[in-house]
């Protein structure tokens, strides 16, 4: 009984007179945040620290809460903590390595949060010290390289990539992250490429590696960092050539799976898809910077049916936001599939076209608008590459491409039917037509329309130059373009308050001029040329109204005088066709006592009256301005990289890799 009272008394005295005991790691953090060297009182301080489970939130909070004077006082201790973290990465004791990696992440994030307004050099001084920065970062990058390339734990490799992503994304503007200078000097690209070239490591770490690569190639890309881009892509090309057969399930085939895994099944309502700008950015860099990439773009493999792919367990955690959703391991872990002669073949370009057809359906959201713009930029780069064009138009390379179509009130949902096997250029044109007819709305995406028409123009220029005749339903394109002109006319006042609609109108009219002037070199049959004239005559009211509008605007002084005048001049051939054939059609109807002519009768009038038609040869119709990222697109990519960086930073929290799981994995190692 006395013993019981004694215990009760001790418990009462403890609870009333003492604060709850702190974790030992928190007490050790407090020792670091004093001006004294913590090893004075405990020579084994650093050895013990890295055996403790890291408290990321507390450590980051302590760093953020420092005031200016405190920073100066404890800078030596922070430098020492960074130094011992790097040293711990070489330890055989795996728990120490895990804790050191996580502590480094907390250091990078905490110091940058504390010094948001400071220069990069202040941050380097606080973390490492000016005099030791180069050495410390060299040691860090060598250790990370060793861990990534070694035969060690896959969990540690994943943690290394998380740390690198954390380091890359601590600043909103990646080019202001001065620490990345040391990353570039001590290249990590070989390690990234090794991950991407190995089937097993690619399945586990490919997503993080691709995002990291896409971000790094955008670091000061306009300030002489081209050598980094060249090195990374040239090294990949070398490995690709050496192991062409082995790499059938290579890096960009994996990228296909990544993009494909973002598809969402058909629904009656508008499809919703989470955009992934980081993966699109990686694809853009490859297409834009590396002409040899076209061979990878076209590399065929059996098509994976996303709908029947093995289900992936849904995580309990919230859905990860934009740009951070890793692909299904089931998709990535099957790089080599059995070749079934009955299977439809696919390639990265087909997967990209399908993904684009989803992303481009809804452009009202900022991220989807950016993704749609990036998809069109990628297609622009492809459309003006002669090797890509040769592949797109190759009549011996036919594919079935089932593009997603936006549900609309005025058209029925497409009935499932056998999609014809055609050259891929037909799918690109279908995608452009689909965009044209589905985005004539109040919030008119002018920039996307301009890019869309430019892509069509570049493809037709190739067909004219190489006299390639593809069997395509050109009437659908002509109808879409005429309806676009009709929309511009109907909404002239509201659109002109925001956009130069004459630029787009000129591009559309000149597309018709391409068909009128050079159609005999690339249209598949003479009857196709007849159908072009029929479509212009049938919709003559649109061309007449456009002419009246641009004539009115060009007659008045104002900002639109010159661009409207260009459209007036461009309409000369369409008006010549209308003014030449309409009287003859009316005469034919009168003579034959027909109130309304059929299509065949109109076509007969057209065929018998070509000889007396006079057209004007216009210069430069088959010329176009080649895509250039700078300066026109520099602002877009700067903001895009900033957006991706912010989202990666937000979601690459090392807490997503459960500390308990990691510590359990290495608990057997003493």
XYZ file of C-alpha atoms in Angstrom:
670
model
C 0.000 0.000 0.000
C 2.851 2.347 0.911
C 4.551 1.520 -2.390
C 1.380 2.460 -4.248
C 1.155 5.801 -2.447
C 4.800 6.499 -3.233
C 4.198 5.915 -6.945
C 1.110 8.062 -6.896
C 2.992 10.803 -5.146
C 5.849 10.677 -7.629
C 3.416 10.809 -10.509
C 1.603 13.790 -9.024
C 4.846 15.609 -8.312
C 6.215 14.964 -11.810
C 3.054 16.082 -13.609
C 2.709 19.221 -11.543
C 6.314 20.415 -11.360
C 7.928 19.417 -14.672
C 7.193 19.969 -18.377
C 6.612 16.908 -20.575
C 9.870 15.375 -21.760
C 11.002 16.421 -25.284
C 12.245 14.014 -27.907
C 15.994 13.786 -27.710
C 16.307 14.899 -31.335
C 14.507 18.166 -30.475
C 16.911 18.809 -27.624
C 19.806 18.218 -30.014
C 18.283 20.672 -32.508
C 18.165 23.252 -29.713
C 21.867 22.674 -29.095
C 22.522 23.440 -32.767
C 20.501 26.648 -32.546
C 22.748 28.092 -29.824
C 25.968 29.910 -30.548
C 28.056 27.236 -28.808
C 29.616 24.319 -30.650
C 27.431 21.331 -29.597
C 30.430 18.983 -29.644
C 32.009 20.810 -26.696
C 29.568 19.193 -24.321
C 29.127 16.002 -26.343
C 32.019 14.873 -28.596
C 29.746 12.229 -30.169
C 26.994 14.763 -30.939
C 26.952 14.319 -34.727
C 27.165 10.518 -34.590
C 24.192 10.430 -32.249
C 22.166 13.002 -34.192
C 21.980 10.923 -37.367
C 20.772 7.899 -35.424
C 17.711 9.925 -34.378
C 14.513 10.010 -36.419
C 14.392 13.372 -38.187
C 11.662 15.836 -37.226
C 11.386 17.690 -40.538
C 8.639 20.081 -39.515
C 10.401 21.187 -36.340
C 13.785 21.671 -38.004
C 12.339 23.673 -40.917
C 10.297 25.754 -38.459
C 13.367 26.579 -36.363
C 15.243 27.771 -39.461
C 12.342 29.905 -40.691
C 11.875 31.513 -37.265
C 15.455 32.813 -36.979
C 15.941 36.571 -36.962
C 18.916 38.330 -38.572
C 21.137 38.434 -35.485
C 20.483 34.781 -34.662
C 21.478 33.746 -38.176
C 24.881 35.351 -37.745
C 25.386 33.745 -34.330
C 24.594 30.180 -35.341
C 25.865 30.226 -38.920
C 28.905 28.121 -37.977
C 26.642 25.468 -36.457
C 24.407 25.390 -39.558
C 27.518 25.068 -41.730
C 28.696 22.237 -39.491
C 25.302 20.503 -39.660
C 25.394 20.654 -43.474
C 28.977 19.336 -43.504
C 28.162 16.408 -41.217
C 25.033 15.582 -43.237
C 27.216 15.220 -46.333
C 29.741 13.129 -44.405
C 26.955 10.862 -43.128
C 25.982 9.991 -46.715
C 29.154 7.904 -46.925
C 28.278 5.918 -43.779
C 27.664 2.183 -44.019
C 24.918 2.570 -41.414
C 21.891 3.036 -43.652
C 19.737 4.734 -41.004
C 22.330 7.503 -40.822
C 22.163 7.944 -44.602
C 18.356 8.137 -44.535
C 18.367 10.704 -41.734
C 21.142 12.748 -43.367
C 19.209 12.948 -46.663
C 16.059 14.082 -44.906
C 17.963 16.610 -42.779
C 19.517 18.089 -45.932
C 16.068 18.504 -47.430
C 14.889 20.335 -44.290
C 17.991 22.534 -44.442
C 17.493 23.510 -48.092
C 13.812 24.261 -47.599
C 14.118 25.965 -44.234
C 16.971 28.264 -45.216
C 15.281 29.294 -48.465
C 11.991 29.997 -46.679
C 13.884 32.112 -44.153
C 15.788 34.007 -46.847
C 13.177 34.477 -49.577
C 14.288 38.042 -50.181
C 18.007 37.377 -49.743
C 20.502 36.863 -52.545
C 21.602 33.391 -53.489
C 25.032 34.058 -52.048
C 23.575 34.793 -48.584
C 21.831 31.427 -48.682
C 25.016 29.636 -49.747
C 26.929 31.345 -46.927
C 24.336 30.317 -44.349
C 24.242 26.699 -45.507
C 27.867 25.981 -46.313
C 30.017 29.105 -45.995
C 31.473 30.861 -49.028
C 34.915 29.355 -48.595
C 33.674 25.775 -48.372
C 30.685 25.867 -50.732
C 32.408 24.392 -53.791
C 33.952 21.563 -51.788
C 30.775 20.765 -49.855
C 28.618 20.639 -52.994
C 31.220 18.519 -54.779
C 31.122 16.051 -51.888
C 27.305 16.095 -51.829
C 26.921 15.498 -55.567
C 29.536 12.733 -55.547
C 27.709 10.994 -52.697
C 24.335 11.300 -54.450
C 25.876 10.033 -57.682
C 27.343 7.067 -55.827
C 24.032 6.241 -54.144
C 22.050 6.559 -57.391
C 24.470 4.476 -59.471
C 25.302 1.867 -56.846
C 23.698 -1.485 -56.096
C 22.186 -0.266 -52.844
C 18.635 0.204 -51.631
C 16.004 1.378 -54.100
C 14.420 3.359 -51.268
C 17.642 5.297 -50.804
C 17.797 6.018 -54.532
C 14.252 7.318 -54.408
C 15.163 9.485 -51.427
C 18.179 10.882 -53.318
C 15.937 11.908 -56.218
C 13.470 13.494 -53.788
C 16.329 15.495 -52.286
C 17.458 16.661 -55.739
C 13.898 17.666 -56.640
C 13.672 19.521 -53.343
C 16.954 21.317 -54.073
C 15.883 22.263 -57.611
C 12.478 23.629 -56.599
C 13.230 25.650 -53.445
C 12.982 28.894 -55.441
C 9.951 29.993 -57.456
C 12.210 30.961 -60.366
C 14.555 28.069 -61.063
C 17.114 30.372 -62.711
C 17.493 32.313 -59.437
C 18.537 29.175 -57.568
C 22.269 29.914 -57.285
C 23.029 26.556 -55.675
C 22.202 24.905 -58.992
C 25.482 26.292 -60.357
C 27.210 23.650 -58.228
C 24.802 20.950 -59.443
C 25.727 21.832 -63.031
C 29.459 21.880 -62.307
C 29.268 18.478 -60.607
C 27.006 16.872 -63.206
C 24.350 14.449 -61.995
C 23.132 13.753 -65.536
C 25.050 10.505 -65.949
C 23.279 9.102 -62.911
C 19.877 10.220 -64.225
C 20.555 8.655 -67.613
C 21.685 5.413 -65.968
C 18.364 5.268 -64.138
C 16.449 5.858 -67.361
C 18.408 3.286 -69.350
C 17.813 0.426 -66.902
C 14.447 -1.358 -67.062
C 14.166 -2.013 -63.322
C 15.314 1.397 -62.065
C 13.250 3.153 -64.729
C 10.108 1.436 -63.465
C 10.802 2.586 -59.901
C 12.356 6.006 -60.419
C 11.664 7.010 -64.022
C 9.010 9.593 -63.236
C 11.097 11.572 -60.740
C 14.117 11.325 -63.040
C 12.191 12.710 -66.038
C 10.749 15.615 -64.029
C 14.202 16.382 -62.598
C 15.721 16.338 -66.087
C 12.992 18.602 -67.480
C 13.573 21.142 -64.711
C 17.369 21.082 -64.894
C 17.522 21.724 -68.640
C 15.529 24.895 -68.021
C 18.071 26.326 -65.563
C 19.385 29.515 -67.165
C 18.776 28.001 -70.591
C 19.147 31.454 -72.162
C 22.431 32.155 -70.373
C 24.883 29.730 -71.893
C 23.672 26.534 -70.286
C 23.189 24.896 -73.676
C 26.150 22.625 -72.967
C 24.120 20.909 -70.240
C 21.232 20.255 -72.607
C 23.570 18.972 -75.324
C 25.390 16.650 -72.940
C 22.219 15.072 -71.542
C 20.536 14.442 -74.883
C 23.700 13.452 -76.752
C 24.463 10.862 -74.080
C 20.950 9.445 -74.358
C 21.271 9.242 -78.154
C 24.548 7.392 -77.845
C 23.029 4.810 -75.510
C 19.952 4.545 -77.722
C 22.026 3.761 -80.819
C 24.088 1.150 -78.998
C 21.097 -0.662 -77.556
C 18.410 0.040 -80.125
C 16.850 -3.395 -79.931
C 17.131 -3.627 -76.150
C 15.588 -0.186 -75.742
C 12.251 -1.032 -77.324
C 10.892 -0.266 -73.879
C 13.286 2.649 -73.389
C 12.973 6.048 -71.782
C 10.558 7.578 -74.253
C 8.495 4.415 -74.527
C 8.107 4.758 -70.781
C 7.144 8.367 -71.388
C 4.417 7.008 -73.665
C 3.087 4.968 -70.775
C 3.272 7.978 -68.492
C 1.235 10.104 -70.871
C -1.110 7.227 -71.623
C -1.757 6.567 -67.938
C -3.230 10.036 -67.616
C -6.160 9.206 -69.910
C -9.640 9.083 -68.417
C -12.358 6.855 -69.842
C -15.070 8.242 -72.117
C -18.092 9.799 -70.466
C -21.226 11.514 -71.743
C -20.196 14.733 -70.060
C -17.052 16.719 -70.847
C -13.967 14.724 -70.036
C -11.789 15.885 -67.179
C -8.110 15.142 -67.148
C -5.353 16.143 -64.811
C -2.740 17.816 -66.947
C 0.898 16.940 -66.528
C 2.989 19.854 -67.694
C 6.264 18.389 -66.418
C 6.051 15.383 -68.750
C 4.952 17.577 -71.665
C 7.908 19.872 -70.964
C 10.285 16.901 -71.111
C 8.755 15.831 -74.432
C 9.000 19.394 -75.780
C 12.683 19.668 -74.865
C 13.381 16.394 -76.647
C 11.461 17.323 -79.810
C 12.729 20.895 -79.928
C 16.390 20.333 -79.131
C 17.180 16.978 -80.673
C 16.363 16.190 -84.298
C 17.487 12.585 -83.833
C 14.625 12.204 -81.385
C 12.216 11.796 -84.301
C 13.404 8.185 -84.648
C 12.301 7.568 -81.057
C 9.040 9.431 -81.613
C 8.150 7.015 -84.392
C 9.313 3.830 -82.679
C 6.452 1.327 -82.808
C 5.340 -1.066 -80.090
C 2.144 -3.003 -79.333
C -0.603 -0.631 -78.221
C -1.519 -0.869 -74.540
C -5.226 -0.809 -73.795
C -5.479 1.566 -70.865
C -9.015 0.467 -70.081
C -7.954 -3.139 -69.547
C -4.658 -2.441 -67.832
C -4.286 -3.920 -64.327
C -5.983 -1.762 -61.740
C -3.712 0.217 -59.462
C -4.701 0.497 -55.788
C -5.910 4.004 -54.967
C -3.735 5.568 -52.248
C -5.339 6.765 -49.052
C -3.620 10.119 -49.317
C -5.239 12.991 -51.263
C -4.849 13.107 -55.032
C -1.521 14.664 -55.925
C -1.895 17.928 -57.836
C -0.671 18.985 -61.226
C 2.627 17.690 -62.524
C 3.372 15.250 -59.720
C 1.288 12.182 -60.530
C 3.644 9.262 -61.166
C 2.605 6.669 -63.729
C 1.299 3.276 -62.808
C 4.100 0.828 -62.094
C 2.064 -1.789 -63.916
C 2.289 0.334 -67.041
C 5.999 1.003 -66.689
C 7.102 -2.426 -65.590
C 6.217 -4.150 -68.887
C 8.591 -2.602 -71.408
C 8.627 -5.692 -73.589
C 5.231 -7.055 -74.612
C 4.513 -10.173 -76.695
C 4.166 -9.318 -80.365
C 0.697 -10.387 -81.475
C 0.036 -9.920 -85.220
C -3.552 -8.971 -84.366
C -2.496 -6.198 -81.992
C -2.647 -2.594 -83.190
C 0.789 -0.973 -83.054
C 1.372 2.380 -81.442
C 4.172 4.839 -80.759
C 4.876 7.891 -78.646
C 3.424 10.238 -81.261
C 0.097 8.387 -81.304
C -0.091 8.446 -77.519
C 0.744 12.146 -77.559
C -1.980 12.875 -80.135
C -4.543 11.028 -78.026
C -3.457 12.890 -74.905
C -3.609 16.190 -76.784
C -7.145 15.441 -77.926
C -8.146 15.205 -74.242
C -6.180 18.178 -72.937
C -7.352 20.441 -75.754
C -11.034 19.818 -75.055
C -11.173 22.201 -72.105
C -8.955 25.296 -72.167
C -10.797 27.404 -69.584
C -8.570 26.283 -66.728
C -5.137 27.960 -66.717
C -3.184 24.713 -66.442
C -5.176 23.066 -69.241
C -4.712 26.170 -71.378
C -0.949 25.958 -70.802
C -0.957 22.247 -71.568
C -2.940 22.806 -74.777
C -0.512 25.536 -75.818
C 2.449 23.256 -75.088
C 0.851 20.423 -77.089
C 0.452 22.760 -80.075
C 4.031 24.022 -79.728
C 5.274 20.422 -79.773
C 3.180 19.721 -82.883
C 4.558 22.907 -84.468
C 8.119 21.633 -83.981
C 7.126 18.260 -85.436
C 5.265 19.767 -88.415
C 8.282 21.754 -89.612
C 10.816 18.924 -89.277
C 11.425 17.234 -92.629
C 12.161 13.826 -91.088
C 9.029 13.967 -88.950
C 6.998 15.056 -91.988
C 8.377 12.165 -94.018
C 7.239 9.761 -91.293
C 3.847 11.449 -90.870
C 3.111 11.209 -94.598
C 4.596 7.745 -95.238
C 1.829 5.765 -96.937
C 3.562 2.536 -95.885
C 3.264 3.464 -92.192
C -0.449 3.453 -91.413
C -2.028 3.602 -87.963
C -5.471 3.700 -86.400
C -5.689 6.680 -84.053
C -8.819 6.988 -81.958
C -8.853 10.658 -80.935
C -11.163 11.813 -78.160
C -13.969 14.110 -79.327
C -15.711 16.684 -77.179
C -19.417 15.971 -76.579
C -21.416 18.760 -78.255
C -25.150 19.416 -78.567
C -25.138 19.906 -82.323
C -23.470 16.609 -83.141
C -24.162 13.066 -82.099
C -21.716 11.082 -80.081
C -19.498 9.167 -82.472
C -20.654 5.611 -82.946
C -17.956 3.023 -82.373
C -16.730 1.942 -85.737
C -13.623 0.646 -87.346
C -11.203 3.532 -87.620
C -9.345 3.455 -90.936
C -5.633 2.825 -90.913
C -3.998 5.934 -92.369
C -0.740 7.882 -92.341
C -0.362 9.778 -89.078
C -0.680 13.175 -90.750
C -4.411 12.432 -91.064
C -4.691 12.143 -87.279
C -2.834 15.442 -86.835
C -5.221 17.153 -89.267
C -8.206 15.536 -87.528
C -6.956 16.930 -84.217
C -6.639 20.413 -85.699
C -10.126 20.249 -87.252
C -11.563 19.021 -83.953
C -10.029 21.962 -82.108
C -11.266 24.478 -84.692
C -14.903 23.372 -84.512
C -15.084 23.032 -80.710
C -13.610 26.276 -79.356
C -15.651 29.037 -80.974
C -16.726 30.548 -77.678
C -16.862 33.776 -75.713
C -13.435 33.266 -74.126
C -11.884 32.789 -77.549
C -8.414 31.170 -77.361
C -6.910 33.240 -80.198
C -3.334 32.149 -79.540
C -4.277 28.470 -79.833
C -6.229 29.041 -83.054
C -3.271 30.830 -84.641
C -0.968 27.933 -83.718
C -3.500 25.401 -84.965
C -3.801 27.045 -88.421
C 0.002 27.404 -88.615
C 0.416 23.648 -88.072
C -2.022 22.910 -90.915
C -0.155 25.361 -93.147
C 3.231 23.750 -92.450
C 1.892 20.287 -93.242
C 0.399 21.506 -96.532
C 3.677 23.251 -97.427
C 5.446 19.892 -97.069
C 2.815 18.179 -99.231
C 3.139 20.839 -101.921
C 6.954 20.751 -101.840
C 7.204 16.942 -101.994
C 4.047 16.435 -104.093
C 2.569 14.092 -101.512
C -1.088 13.202 -102.067
C -2.801 11.897 -98.954
C -6.319 10.478 -99.023
C -7.918 12.797 -96.521
C -11.442 14.197 -96.212
C -10.393 17.744 -97.029
C -13.997 18.984 -97.078
C -14.148 18.657 -93.296
C -11.172 20.984 -92.989
C -12.573 23.495 -95.493
C -15.929 23.510 -93.722
C -14.263 24.032 -90.329
C -12.176 26.948 -91.648
C -15.176 28.654 -93.262
C -17.182 28.297 -90.052
C -14.272 29.856 -88.185
C -14.413 32.879 -90.527
C -18.165 33.032 -89.958
C -17.590 33.081 -86.168
C -15.055 35.916 -86.462
C -17.575 37.928 -88.486
C -20.435 37.311 -86.070
C -18.354 38.363 -83.081
C -16.304 41.143 -84.654
C -16.963 43.800 -81.996
C -16.320 41.688 -78.890
C -13.305 39.907 -80.377
C -11.602 43.071 -81.666
C -11.567 44.478 -78.145
C -9.142 41.692 -77.193
C -7.576 40.242 -80.352
C -6.262 41.007 -83.805
C -8.773 38.808 -85.605
C -7.385 39.925 -88.982
C -4.183 37.979 -88.338
C -6.173 34.761 -87.949
C -8.512 35.613 -90.846
C -5.494 36.203 -93.095
C -4.012 32.829 -92.182
C -7.301 31.070 -92.929
C -7.804 32.852 -96.266
C -4.228 32.056 -97.262
C -4.825 28.397 -96.491
C -7.593 28.507 -99.091
C -5.175 30.290 -101.434
C -2.746 27.389 -100.956
C -5.442 24.942 -102.035
C -6.578 27.155 -104.922
C -3.061 27.865 -106.226
C -1.229 24.602 -105.530
C -4.012 22.077 -104.890
C -3.251 20.255 -108.124
C 0.147 19.253 -106.645
C -1.134 17.596 -103.466
C -4.905 17.001 -103.552
C -5.538 13.270 -104.122
C -7.834 13.499 -107.180
C -9.105 16.082 -109.692
C -12.542 15.743 -108.087
C -11.030 16.997 -104.806
C -10.143 20.234 -106.584
C -13.722 20.482 -107.863
C -15.047 19.976 -104.323
C -12.855 22.849 -103.084
C -14.484 25.207 -105.569
C -17.923 23.855 -104.697
C -17.345 24.559 -100.990
C -16.193 28.142 -101.672
C -19.198 28.771 -103.928
C -21.636 27.127 -101.510
C -20.411 29.321 -98.636
C -19.865 32.424 -100.760
C -21.864 34.584 -98.343
C -19.139 34.169 -95.685
C -16.401 35.297 -98.078
C -18.583 38.180 -99.318
C -19.298 39.352 -95.773
C -15.651 39.061 -94.805
C -14.662 41.177 -97.795
C -17.206 43.872 -96.868
C -15.979 43.903 -93.277
C -12.251 44.191 -94.045
C -12.960 46.763 -96.772
C -14.865 48.874 -94.242
C -12.137 48.588 -91.582
C -9.269 49.249 -94.012
C -11.024 52.406 -95.290
C -10.854 53.986 -91.831
C -7.795 55.193 -89.977
C -7.127 53.055 -86.945
C -5.011 50.228 -85.503
C -6.622 47.596 -87.752
C -6.264 49.421 -91.078
C -3.125 47.613 -92.273
C -4.000 44.042 -91.139
C -7.512 44.425 -92.618
C -5.999 45.602 -95.927
C -3.898 42.420 -96.108
C -7.041 40.297 -95.809
C -8.686 42.369 -98.566
C -5.796 41.566 -100.902
C -5.733 37.899 -99.901
C -9.425 37.455 -100.793
C -8.872 38.231 -104.479
C -8.914 34.597 -105.669
C -11.845 33.437 -103.538
C -13.872 36.409 -104.835
C -12.764 35.675 -108.404
C -14.078 32.110 -108.086
C -17.370 33.284 -106.597
C -17.872 36.082 -109.145
C -16.923 33.806 -112.041
C -19.033 30.741 -111.227
C -22.136 32.158 -109.537
C -23.529 33.813 -112.730
C -22.861 30.625 -114.692
C -24.650 28.522 -112.059
C -27.616 30.897 -112.109
C -27.651 30.794 -115.924
C -27.535 26.986 -115.906
C -30.468 26.905 -113.483
C -32.487 29.349 -115.612
C -31.845 27.551 -118.889
C -32.740 24.174 -117.377
C -35.667 25.495 -115.337
C -34.211 24.217 -112.062
C -34.994 26.131 -108.888
C -32.204 24.549 -106.830
C -29.216 22.735 -108.295
C -27.859 19.552 -106.801
C -24.211 19.223 -105.839
C -23.476 17.137 -108.939
C -25.035 19.784 -111.183
C -22.983 22.574 -109.577
C -19.829 20.481 -109.935
C -20.626 19.976 -113.624
C -20.853 23.755 -114.113
C -17.515 24.154 -112.325
C -15.751 21.530 -114.444
C -16.921 23.033 -117.714
C -15.935 26.601 -116.862
C -12.387 26.350 -115.513
C -10.850 27.568 -118.762
C -12.301 31.065 -118.558
C -11.386 31.611 -114.887
C -8.552 34.060 -114.187
C -6.687 33.782 -110.895
C -3.866 35.840 -109.418
C -0.620 34.120 -108.440
C 0.237 35.259 -104.914
C 3.788 35.169 -103.595
C 4.976 33.503 -100.408
C 2.014 31.217 -99.838
C 4.280 28.206 -99.345
C 6.675 30.035 -97.010
C 6.430 30.107 -93.224
C 8.333 31.448 -90.244
C 10.126 28.653 -88.430
C 9.469 28.132 -84.738
C 11.822 29.971 -82.395
C 11.563 29.728 -78.646
C 13.290 33.007 -77.995
C 12.207 35.701 -77.673
C 8.551 35.031 -78.490
C 8.009 32.008 -76.259
C 10.555 32.819 -73.533
C 7.981 34.350 -71.188
C 5.617 31.390 -71.548
C 8.310 28.850 -70.720
C 9.617 30.916 -67.826
C 6.165 30.916 -66.219
C 5.592 27.259 -67.126
C 8.806 26.141 -65.427
C 7.921 28.316 -62.422
C 4.513 26.640 -62.194
C 5.972 23.132 -62.474
C 8.660 23.960 -59.916
C 6.110 25.291 -57.428
C 3.948 22.184 -57.750
C 6.856 19.790 -57.500
C 8.146 21.652 -54.441
C 4.698 21.525 -52.882
C 4.378 17.796 -53.339
C 7.906 16.421 -53.166
C 7.727 16.300 -49.409
C 10.029 13.722 -47.938
C 7.241 12.903 -45.531
C 5.523 11.213 -48.515
C 8.205 8.596 -48.142
C 7.172 7.392 -44.731
C 10.028 7.686 -42.282
C 8.647 4.688 -40.425
C 8.866 2.556 -43.565
C 12.423 3.660 -44.258
C 13.577 3.170 -40.697
C 11.902 -0.240 -40.584
C 13.723 -1.226 -43.767
C 17.097 -0.471 -42.223
C 16.324 -1.376 -38.603
C 18.156 -4.678 -38.900
C 21.397 -2.851 -39.707
C 23.229 -1.885 -36.574
